Amino acid sequence: MNTSLNTLIFLNFRRLELTLKHLISPMDFTIEETNDLLALAERIKDNPDKYAHVCDGKKIATLFYEPSTRTRLSFETAMINLGGQVIGFSSAQSSSAAKGESVADTIRVISCFADICAMRHPKEGAPTVASQFSDIPVINAGDGGHNHPTQTLTDLLTIKLLKGDLNNLTIGLCGDLKFGRTVHSLINAMVRYSNTRFVLISPNELRIPDYLRKEVLDANNIDYLETDELEKNMPDLDILYMTRVQRERFFNEEDYVRLKDSFILDEKKMQYARDDMFVLHPLPRVNEISVSVDKDPRAVYFKQVQYGVYARMALIMKLLDIKEP
Amino acid sequence: MLNISGIHEGVVIDHIKAGGAMRIYEYLNLENYDYTVAIIKNATSHAMGRKDIIKIEGPLDNVNLNVLGVMDKNITINIIKNDKIVEKGKLDLPEYVTNVIRCKNPRCITSIEQGLEHKFKLTNRSQGTYRCVYCETKFTDK
């Protein structure tokens, strides 16, 4: 083989290596990349027909090693909306994992079938392993209590679309701030915008982890308040991000029962909120938001689900390097 | 007072947390070398109260001693040649360490996936903090 051909092959190989991107952690994208992605999602929302065939002939593999209704269907809807198709499995039992196949081997096989994949796995770091062995972009669709970057993109898009800007906002986060991965990711993402203030509302037992307080909030000189009073702080908030106290994050039932009802949002508390305050929730909701709040126009958690599809459509386009039609 | 003679050429690993010497002995695979090795446990230390020391008579050219800093960031190394200390100081922590320490997070993918490297990244040099590259759990020696 002559030298120039060797060089060409090497350069092409390097180009492939450099362009293959994954989304494993919410902080994988720079703030500029995130803003570009949110802008694309907004254009998709405004004119979905324009993007209806940009992924014709492409396939997404949804590799879900544990059950999830919204996230899996949201990814599948996103790909179908772009003209693509879907393959995959929705539980470890119905996959080769039941036979003992490793994540590394599974992704090498799936790379032969699909153009992109979204992986949910109960073990933390599984999508990182997949990305190391994959020939196609890997999207982390949730790895245990660790990361869930597309939820963060969904949250950012919802805030951007409803408030018009991601700067100068007071964000209230309420409920399980200790184990809630969506809360940790949203804090990490929002500290990159200017003049962000947090009101962290939780029982003492479920306050944010120490590393987040020291390495993220204090390290970035972020203004924040830790409190156990939801009602009193309602008037200050631009956004209230409610979270579920998750049974599976507790090691004993007693603690779960004692804490799960601690912070419930109801119509009475909503009276203290401003007219332009919006309530977000990653869902599923159990009882931390009273059903009577649903009809309040400031309750946007179901709209947030719709925005999640636009965010995932934009992400699929970006990772597959599909140009604006 | 226990006396152990000086060494002509070799390494003194000092300021090891009391009780930690055997782990370092095992990591360095010293049982597989014919070097003269002295393990001093619970030596008196002004700074630490008690400490362990390992003296090795023999060259350790092929061993990355910086990795020892991951196990115990207070360790100091003295390199001795011709009966003189030629290099002395704290360890320069490596950016990544692979298969030296193990992730203890039971929810980490490394707990179930066979054959994965246990890889850690240095995330805070001044505090010597290492985090698992998969689950980001901080490594603690407890």
Short mmCIF file of C-alpha atoms in Angstrom, two decimals:
data_model
loop_
_atom_site.label_atom_id
_atom_site.label_comp_id
_atom_site.label_asym_id
_atom_site.label_seq_id
_atom_site.Cartn_x
_atom_site.Cartn_y
_atom_site.Cartn_z
CA MET A 1 0.00 0.00 0.00
CA ASN A 2 1.45 3.37 -0.90
CA THR A 3 2.14 6.06 1.67
CA SER A 4 -0.52 8.51 0.52
CA LEU A 5 -3.22 5.86 0.71
CA ASN A 6 -2.01 4.90 4.18
CA THR A 7 -2.18 8.53 5.23
CA LEU A 8 -5.65 8.92 3.77
CA ILE A 9 -6.93 5.87 5.64
CA PHE A 10 -5.31 7.10 8.84
CA LEU A 11 -6.82 10.57 8.43
CA ASN A 12 -10.26 9.12 7.75
CA PHE A 13 -9.92 6.89 10.79
CA ARG A 14 -8.94 9.89 12.93
CA ARG A 15 -11.86 11.87 11.53
CA LEU A 16 -14.26 9.08 12.44
CA GLU A 17 -12.77 8.87 15.90
CA LEU A 18 -13.02 12.60 16.43
CA THR A 19 -16.57 12.97 15.17
CA LEU A 20 -18.03 10.06 17.16
CA LYS A 21 -19.68 11.76 20.11
CA HIS A 22 -21.58 10.36 23.02
CA LEU A 23 -23.69 11.91 25.76
CA ILE A 24 -22.84 10.21 29.03
CA SER A 25 -22.84 13.02 31.58
CA PRO A 26 -24.90 16.24 31.56
CA MET A 27 -21.61 18.16 31.49
CA ASP A 28 -20.23 16.45 28.37
CA PHE A 29 -21.40 19.37 26.26
CA THR A 30 -19.97 22.84 26.66
CA ILE A 31 -22.41 25.63 27.45
CA GLU A 32 -22.20 26.72 23.79
CA GLU A 33 -22.99 23.19 22.56
CA THR A 34 -25.86 22.98 25.04
CA ASN A 35 -27.26 26.33 23.89
CA ASP A 36 -26.97 25.27 20.23
CA LEU A 37 -28.82 22.06 21.01
CA LEU A 38 -31.59 23.90 22.87
CA ALA A 39 -31.91 26.32 19.95
CA LEU A 40 -32.27 23.38 17.54
CA ALA A 41 -34.90 21.81 19.83
CA GLU A 42 -36.80 25.09 19.79
CA ARG A 43 -36.71 25.19 15.97
CA ILE A 44 -37.99 21.59 15.90
CA LYS A 45 -40.84 22.52 18.25
CA ASP A 46 -41.81 25.45 16.06
CA ASN A 47 -41.70 23.52 12.80
CA PRO A 48 -41.71 19.72 13.36
CA ASP A 49 -42.68 18.91 9.74
CA LYS A 50 -39.41 20.35 8.49
CA TYR A 51 -37.50 17.67 10.43
CA ALA A 52 -39.84 14.74 9.71
CA HIS A 53 -37.45 12.94 7.33
CA VAL A 54 -33.96 13.98 8.41
CA CYS A 55 -33.33 10.48 9.87
CA ASP A 56 -34.91 8.43 7.08
CA GLY A 57 -33.13 5.07 6.97
CA LYS A 58 -31.52 5.52 10.40
CA LYS A 59 -32.15 3.27 13.40
CA ILE A 60 -31.93 3.91 17.13
CA ALA A 61 -31.40 0.97 19.49
CA THR A 62 -33.06 1.48 22.86
CA LEU A 63 -31.17 -0.78 25.27
CA PHE A 64 -33.16 -0.66 28.48
CA TYR A 65 -31.85 -3.04 31.13
CA GLU A 66 -34.51 -1.82 33.55
CA PRO A 67 -38.08 -0.65 33.02
CA SER A 68 -38.86 2.93 32.07
CA THR A 69 -41.98 4.17 30.35
CA ARG A 70 -41.35 7.81 29.60
CA THR A 71 -37.68 7.82 28.73
CA ARG A 72 -37.76 4.83 26.37
CA LEU A 73 -40.94 5.93 24.62
CA SER A 74 -39.63 9.48 24.42
CA PHE A 75 -36.47 8.30 22.63
CA GLU A 76 -38.49 6.07 20.32
CA THR A 77 -40.97 8.86 19.56
CA ALA A 78 -38.10 11.25 18.91
CA MET A 79 -36.51 8.91 16.35
CA ILE A 80 -39.85 8.13 14.66
CA ASN A 81 -40.61 11.88 14.48
CA LEU A 82 -37.33 12.32 12.62
CA GLY A 83 -38.24 9.60 10.10
CA GLY A 84 -36.05 6.90 11.64
CA GLN A 85 -36.84 3.48 13.08
CA VAL A 86 -36.42 1.74 16.41
CA ILE A 87 -35.00 -1.56 17.62
CA GLY A 88 -34.21 -2.62 21.18
CA PHE A 89 -35.31 -4.28 24.38
CA SER A 90 -37.08 -3.01 27.46
CA SER A 91 -35.78 -5.24 30.25
CA ALA A 92 -32.62 -7.17 31.03
CA GLN A 93 -34.65 -10.42 31.07
CA SER A 94 -35.53 -10.03 27.41
CA SER A 95 -31.94 -9.30 26.39
CA SER A 96 -28.74 -11.30 26.12
CA ALA A 97 -27.79 -9.90 29.54
CA ALA A 98 -29.98 -12.69 30.94
CA LYS A 99 -27.46 -15.12 29.41
CA GLY A 100 -24.62 -13.25 31.05
CA GLU A 101 -23.42 -11.13 28.15
CA SER A 102 -21.37 -8.11 29.17
CA VAL A 103 -22.28 -4.52 28.31
CA ALA A 104 -19.04 -4.31 26.31
CA ASP A 105 -20.01 -7.26 24.11
CA THR A 106 -23.65 -6.19 23.74
CA ILE A 107 -22.71 -2.75 22.43
CA ARG A 108 -20.23 -4.21 19.93
CA VAL A 109 -23.05 -6.36 18.56
CA ILE A 110 -25.60 -3.51 18.55
CA SER A 111 -23.08 -1.30 16.72
CA CYS A 112 -23.56 -3.65 13.75
CA PHE A 113 -27.33 -3.11 13.74
CA ALA A 114 -28.11 0.49 14.65
CA ASP A 115 -26.79 4.01 13.95
CA ILE A 116 -27.16 5.31 17.51
CA CYS A 117 -28.21 3.88 20.86
CA ALA A 118 -29.83 5.00 24.09
CA MET A 119 -28.94 2.89 27.13
CA ARG A 120 -30.56 2.66 30.54
CA HIS A 121 -28.84 0.42 33.05
CA PRO A 122 -29.23 -0.07 36.82
CA LYS A 123 -25.46 0.00 37.33
CA GLU A 124 -23.67 3.33 37.49
CA GLY A 125 -21.18 3.85 34.67
CA ALA A 126 -22.59 1.18 32.32
CA PRO A 127 -23.08 3.70 29.45
CA THR A 128 -19.46 4.85 29.95
CA VAL A 129 -18.35 1.27 29.41
CA ALA A 130 -20.59 1.06 26.33
CA SER A 131 -19.13 4.26 24.87
CA GLN A 132 -15.62 2.81 25.17
CA PHE A 133 -16.49 -0.22 23.05
CA SER A 134 -19.02 1.32 20.68
CA ASP A 135 -18.76 2.26 17.01
CA ILE A 136 -21.97 4.30 17.25
CA PRO A 137 -22.95 7.26 19.49
CA VAL A 138 -24.15 6.18 22.94
CA ILE A 139 -26.69 8.22 24.88
CA ASN A 140 -26.97 7.61 28.61
CA ALA A 141 -30.68 7.23 29.28
CA GLY A 142 -30.10 6.85 33.03
CA ASP A 143 -27.50 4.79 34.92
CA GLY A 144 -28.77 3.95 38.40
CA GLY A 145 -28.67 6.95 40.70
CA HIS A 146 -25.81 8.50 38.75
CA ASN A 147 -26.62 10.48 35.58
CA HIS A 148 -29.61 11.15 33.39
CA PRO A 149 -28.38 13.80 30.94
CA THR A 150 -31.41 13.85 28.62
CA GLN A 151 -33.63 14.68 31.59
CA THR A 152 -31.34 17.63 32.25
CA LEU A 153 -31.60 18.75 28.61
CA THR A 154 -35.38 18.43 28.93
CA ASP A 155 -35.36 20.53 32.10
CA LEU A 156 -33.16 23.19 30.53
CA LEU A 157 -35.31 23.33 27.40
CA THR A 158 -38.49 23.65 29.47
CA ILE A 159 -37.04 26.49 31.52
CA LYS A 160 -35.67 28.21 28.40
CA LEU A 161 -38.95 27.99 26.51
CA LEU A 162 -41.10 29.15 29.40
CA LYS A 163 -38.86 31.80 30.96
CA GLY A 164 -37.16 32.92 27.73
CA ASP A 165 -33.69 32.85 29.28
CA LEU A 166 -31.54 30.58 31.44
CA ASN A 167 -29.78 33.48 33.20
CA ASN A 168 -30.91 35.43 36.27
CA LEU A 169 -33.22 32.76 37.69
CA THR A 170 -34.04 31.64 41.22
CA ILE A 171 -34.56 27.88 41.08
CA GLY A 172 -36.29 26.10 43.94
CA LEU A 173 -35.52 22.39 44.24
CA CYS A 174 -37.78 20.48 46.58
CA GLY A 175 -37.96 16.93 47.95
CA ASP A 176 -35.21 14.35 47.79
CA LEU A 177 -32.11 16.42 47.13
CA LYS A 178 -29.75 13.76 48.46
CA PHE A 179 -30.42 10.87 46.12
CA GLY A 180 -32.21 12.71 43.30
CA ARG A 181 -29.88 12.51 40.29
CA THR A 182 -32.03 14.93 38.27
CA VAL A 183 -31.53 17.56 40.96
CA HIS A 184 -27.76 17.11 41.02
CA SER A 185 -27.54 17.30 37.23
CA LEU A 186 -29.75 20.39 37.05
CA ILE A 187 -27.64 22.17 39.67
CA ASN A 188 -24.46 21.28 37.74
CA ALA A 189 -25.99 22.56 34.52
CA MET A 190 -27.51 25.77 35.92
CA VAL A 191 -24.37 26.99 37.72
CA ARG A 192 -22.92 27.61 34.24
CA TYR A 193 -25.48 30.38 33.64
CA SER A 194 -25.07 33.80 35.19
CA ASN A 195 -26.75 35.02 38.34
CA THR A 196 -28.40 31.70 39.20
CA ARG A 197 -29.73 31.36 42.74
CA PHE A 198 -30.89 28.12 44.35
CA VAL A 199 -33.39 27.54 47.14
CA LEU A 200 -32.85 23.96 48.31
CA ILE A 201 -35.95 22.76 50.13
CA SER A 202 -35.74 19.36 51.82
CA PRO A 203 -35.86 17.56 55.14
CA ASN A 204 -32.51 17.50 56.93
CA GLU A 205 -31.98 13.85 56.04
CA LEU A 206 -32.35 14.51 52.31
CA ARG A 207 -30.18 17.59 51.81
CA ILE A 208 -27.80 17.81 48.87
CA PRO A 209 -24.58 15.75 49.17
CA ASP A 210 -21.57 17.49 50.65
CA TYR A 211 -19.51 17.28 47.45
CA LEU A 212 -22.19 19.21 45.55
CA ARG A 213 -22.27 21.92 48.22
CA LYS A 214 -18.48 22.29 48.34
CA GLU A 215 -17.24 21.39 44.86
CA VAL A 216 -20.07 22.95 42.84
CA LEU A 217 -21.99 25.61 44.78
CA ASP A 218 -19.26 27.01 47.03
CA ALA A 219 -16.54 26.57 44.41
CA ASN A 220 -18.54 28.67 41.91
CA ASN A 221 -19.64 31.28 44.50
CA ILE A 222 -23.28 30.45 43.90
CA ASP A 223 -25.93 32.06 46.08
CA TYR A 224 -28.01 29.31 47.71
CA LEU A 225 -30.28 28.73 50.67
CA GLU A 226 -30.90 25.39 52.36
CA THR A 227 -34.23 25.27 54.10
CA ASP A 228 -37.06 22.96 55.14
CA GLU A 229 -39.79 25.54 54.46
CA LEU A 230 -41.49 25.34 51.06
CA GLU A 231 -44.38 27.75 51.65
CA LYS A 232 -42.28 30.60 53.00
CA ASN A 233 -39.92 30.55 50.02
CA MET A 234 -42.54 30.22 47.28
CA PRO A 235 -42.74 33.98 46.46
CA ASP A 236 -39.01 34.12 45.63
CA LEU A 237 -39.03 31.38 43.00
CA ASP A 238 -38.94 31.59 39.20
CA ILE A 239 -38.96 27.80 38.92
CA LEU A 240 -39.99 25.13 41.42
CA TYR A 241 -38.50 21.74 40.59
CA MET A 242 -40.34 19.08 42.58
CA THR A 243 -38.93 15.58 43.05
CA ARG A 244 -40.22 12.27 44.26
CA VAL A 245 -38.86 10.68 47.40
CA GLN A 246 -37.92 7.36 45.79
CA ARG A 247 -38.55 4.14 47.65
CA GLU A 248 -35.71 2.34 45.84
CA ARG A 249 -33.10 4.80 47.11
CA PHE A 250 -33.76 3.88 50.75
CA PHE A 251 -32.31 0.92 52.54
CA ASN A 252 -35.18 0.61 54.98
CA GLU A 253 -38.93 1.09 54.72
CA GLU A 254 -39.27 3.08 57.95
CA ASP A 255 -37.16 5.97 56.71
CA TYR A 256 -39.04 6.02 53.42
CA VAL A 257 -42.47 6.16 55.04
CA ARG A 258 -41.35 8.84 57.51
CA LEU A 259 -39.96 11.16 54.81
CA LYS A 260 -42.03 10.60 51.67
CA ASP A 261 -44.85 12.98 52.57
CA SER A 262 -42.61 15.70 53.94
CA PHE A 263 -42.98 18.18 51.14
CA ILE A 264 -46.24 18.09 49.26
CA LEU A 265 -47.20 20.86 46.85
CA ASP A 266 -50.89 21.72 46.96
CA GLU A 267 -53.22 24.53 45.83
CA LYS A 268 -52.73 26.38 49.10
CA LYS A 269 -48.96 26.61 48.67
CA MET A 270 -49.38 27.59 45.00
CA GLN A 271 -51.23 30.73 46.17
CA TYR A 272 -47.92 32.08 47.46
CA ALA A 273 -46.16 31.63 44.13
CA ARG A 274 -45.78 34.33 41.52
CA ASP A 275 -47.91 34.25 38.36
CA ASP A 276 -44.85 33.60 36.23
CA MET A 277 -43.42 30.84 38.41
CA PHE A 278 -43.48 27.37 36.83
CA VAL A 279 -43.57 23.95 38.48
CA LEU A 280 -41.44 21.23 36.89
CA HIS A 281 -41.17 17.56 37.85
CA PRO A 282 -39.13 14.77 36.20
CA LEU A 283 -42.06 12.34 36.79
CA PRO A 284 -43.37 9.91 37.79
CA ARG A 285 -45.26 11.85 40.41
CA VAL A 286 -46.51 9.89 43.41
CA ASN A 287 -48.15 12.25 45.86
CA GLU A 288 -45.66 15.11 46.24
CA ILE A 289 -47.80 17.26 43.93
CA SER A 290 -51.48 17.21 44.72
CA VAL A 291 -53.60 16.30 41.66
CA SER A 292 -55.55 19.51 42.17
CA VAL A 293 -52.45 21.49 41.16
CA ASP A 294 -52.52 19.92 37.67
CA LYS A 295 -55.09 22.38 36.34
CA ASP A 296 -53.01 25.38 37.40
CA PRO A 297 -51.42 26.84 34.22
CA ARG A 298 -48.13 27.14 36.11
CA ALA A 299 -47.97 23.34 36.47
CA VAL A 300 -45.94 22.44 33.38
CA TYR A 301 -44.71 18.91 34.14
CA PHE A 302 -46.74 17.31 31.36
CA LYS A 303 -45.68 20.00 28.88
CA GLN A 304 -42.13 19.17 30.06
CA VAL A 305 -42.62 15.59 28.77
CA GLN A 306 -43.48 16.94 25.31
CA TYR A 307 -40.43 19.19 25.38
CA GLY A 308 -38.35 16.12 26.28
CA VAL A 309 -39.17 14.65 22.86
CA TYR A 310 -37.92 17.83 21.13
CA ALA A 311 -34.74 17.78 23.22
CA ARG A 312 -34.09 14.14 22.28
CA MET A 313 -34.82 14.84 18.60
CA ALA A 314 -32.23 17.62 18.66
CA LEU A 315 -29.75 15.37 20.46
CA ILE A 316 -30.15 12.51 17.96
CA MET A 317 -29.57 14.97 15.10
CA LYS A 318 -26.49 16.40 16.78
CA LEU A 319 -24.89 13.05 17.60
CA LEU A 320 -25.61 11.69 14.11
CA ASP A 321 -24.20 14.93 12.70
CA ILE A 322 -27.34 15.58 10.64
CA LYS A 323 -27.41 18.99 9.09
CA GLU A 324 -30.32 21.42 9.30
CA PRO A 325 -32.72 20.50 6.44
CA MET B 1 14.88 1.10 70.19
CA LEU B 2 15.02 -1.16 67.16
CA ASN B 3 17.98 -0.55 64.88
CA ILE B 4 18.03 -1.41 61.22
CA SER B 5 21.18 -0.72 59.28
CA GLY B 6 21.30 1.79 56.42
CA ILE B 7 21.12 0.70 52.82
CA HIS B 8 23.66 1.09 50.06
CA GLU B 9 21.24 1.31 47.15
CA GLY B 10 17.47 1.21 47.33
CA VAL B 11 14.33 2.92 48.49
CA VAL B 12 12.93 4.00 51.83
CA ILE B 13 9.18 4.42 51.82
CA ASP B 14 8.44 6.61 54.84
CA HIS B 15 5.42 8.16 56.59
CA ILE B 16 3.14 5.25 55.78
CA LYS B 17 0.02 5.36 57.88
CA ALA B 18 0.53 2.95 60.80
CA GLY B 19 -0.69 -0.48 59.76
CA GLY B 20 -0.50 0.23 56.03
CA ALA B 21 2.92 -1.24 55.24
CA MET B 22 1.76 -4.74 54.33
CA ARG B 23 -0.64 -3.47 51.68
CA ILE B 24 2.19 -1.58 50.03
CA TYR B 25 4.47 -4.62 50.33
CA GLU B 26 1.83 -6.66 48.54
CA TYR B 27 1.17 -4.03 45.86
CA LEU B 28 4.90 -3.80 45.06
CA ASN B 29 5.02 -7.61 44.82
CA LEU B 30 8.06 -7.58 47.09
CA GLU B 31 7.59 -11.24 47.91
CA ASN B 32 8.66 -12.01 44.33
CA TYR B 33 12.00 -10.19 44.57
CA ASP B 34 15.15 -11.29 46.31
CA TYR B 35 15.72 -7.84 47.80
CA THR B 36 16.40 -7.36 51.46
CA VAL B 37 13.27 -5.74 52.84
CA ALA B 38 12.65 -4.32 56.29
CA ILE B 39 9.11 -3.54 57.35
CA ILE B 40 8.99 -1.33 60.39
CA LYS B 41 5.58 -1.13 62.00
CA ASN B 42 4.40 1.45 64.50
CA ALA B 43 7.60 3.48 64.53
CA THR B 44 7.46 6.68 66.58
CA SER B 45 6.80 9.79 64.50
CA HIS B 46 6.71 13.42 65.64
CA ALA B 47 4.19 14.37 62.98
CA MET B 48 2.04 11.24 62.88
CA GLY B 49 2.39 9.70 66.32
CA ARG B 50 2.89 6.25 64.79
CA LYS B 51 3.93 5.33 61.27
CA ASP B 52 5.16 2.43 59.16
CA ILE B 53 8.35 2.42 57.10
CA ILE B 54 9.56 0.04 54.39
CA LYS B 55 13.24 -0.15 53.51
CA ILE B 56 14.15 -1.95 50.32
CA GLU B 57 17.72 -2.83 49.41
CA GLY B 58 17.66 -3.05 45.63
CA PRO B 59 16.66 -1.08 42.53
CA LEU B 60 12.94 -0.55 41.89
CA ASP B 61 13.45 0.93 38.44
CA ASN B 62 10.41 -0.66 36.84
CA VAL B 63 7.93 0.25 39.56
CA ASN B 64 5.83 3.42 39.42
CA LEU B 65 6.19 4.56 43.01
CA ASN B 66 3.90 7.56 42.42
CA VAL B 67 0.98 5.15 42.51
CA LEU B 68 1.67 4.66 46.23
CA GLY B 69 0.36 8.19 46.75
CA VAL B 70 -3.08 6.98 45.72
CA MET B 71 -3.11 4.49 48.59
CA ASP B 72 -1.70 6.94 51.13
CA LYS B 73 -1.08 10.54 50.14
CA ASN B 74 1.29 11.27 53.08
CA ILE B 75 3.90 8.75 51.95
CA THR B 76 7.38 10.09 51.18
CA ILE B 77 10.06 8.33 49.18
CA ASN B 78 13.83 8.45 49.65
CA ILE B 79 15.91 7.06 46.80
CA ILE B 80 19.33 5.95 47.99
CA LYS B 81 22.40 5.42 45.84
CA ASN B 82 25.93 4.81 47.14
CA ASP B 83 24.73 5.24 50.74
CA LYS B 84 23.38 8.72 50.02
CA ILE B 85 19.87 10.04 49.57
CA VAL B 86 19.74 11.24 45.95
CA GLU B 87 16.03 12.00 45.77
CA LYS B 88 13.63 12.79 48.54
CA GLY B 89 10.11 14.03 48.65
CA LYS B 90 6.38 13.56 48.34
CA LEU B 91 4.89 11.63 45.49
CA ASP B 92 3.61 13.24 42.32
CA LEU B 93 0.10 11.89 42.01
CA PRO B 94 -0.64 10.38 38.58
CA GLU B 95 -3.59 11.70 36.54
CA TYR B 96 -5.05 8.19 36.17
CA VAL B 97 -4.45 4.94 38.02
CA THR B 98 -5.51 1.62 36.59
CA ASN B 99 -6.01 -1.63 38.52
CA VAL B 100 -4.31 -0.34 41.66
CA ILE B 101 -7.35 0.45 43.76
CA ARG B 102 -10.84 -0.95 43.33
CA CYS B 103 -14.19 0.81 43.24
CA LYS B 104 -16.14 -0.09 46.35
CA ASN B 105 -19.50 1.28 45.17
CA PRO B 106 -21.79 -1.79 44.98
CA ARG B 107 -23.89 0.04 42.38
CA CYS B 108 -20.91 0.58 40.03
CA ILE B 109 -20.78 -1.37 36.75
CA THR B 110 -17.34 -2.68 37.79
CA SER B 111 -19.10 -4.70 40.52
CA ILE B 112 -20.71 -6.99 37.91
CA GLU B 113 -18.87 -6.66 34.60
CA GLN B 114 -15.93 -9.04 34.47
CA GLY B 115 -12.71 -7.91 32.86
CA LEU B 116 -13.22 -4.17 33.25
CA GLU B 117 -10.24 -2.14 34.35
CA HIS B 118 -10.66 -0.43 37.71
CA LYS B 119 -9.67 3.02 36.56
CA PHE B 120 -9.61 6.20 38.66
CA LYS B 121 -9.06 9.83 37.72
CA LEU B 122 -7.41 12.45 39.92
CA THR B 123 -10.12 15.10 40.40
CA ASN B 124 -8.55 17.23 43.14
CA ARG B 125 -4.75 17.30 43.30
CA SER B 126 -4.44 19.29 46.53
CA GLN B 127 -6.70 16.87 48.40
CA GLY B 128 -5.52 13.79 46.50
CA THR B 129 -9.07 12.91 45.49
CA TYR B 130 -9.55 10.08 43.01
CA ARG B 131 -12.90 9.21 41.48
CA CYS B 132 -13.94 6.07 39.59
CA VAL B 133 -14.15 6.90 35.86
CA TYR B 134 -17.40 4.93 35.59
CA CYS B 135 -19.54 5.87 38.61
CA GLU B 136 -17.50 8.90 39.81
CA THR B 137 -17.51 7.60 43.39
CA LYS B 138 -14.68 9.04 45.47
CA PHE B 139 -12.06 6.50 46.51
CA THR B 140 -11.69 6.21 50.26
CA ASP B 141 -9.36 3.83 52.01
CA LYS B 142 -11.96 2.68 54.53
#
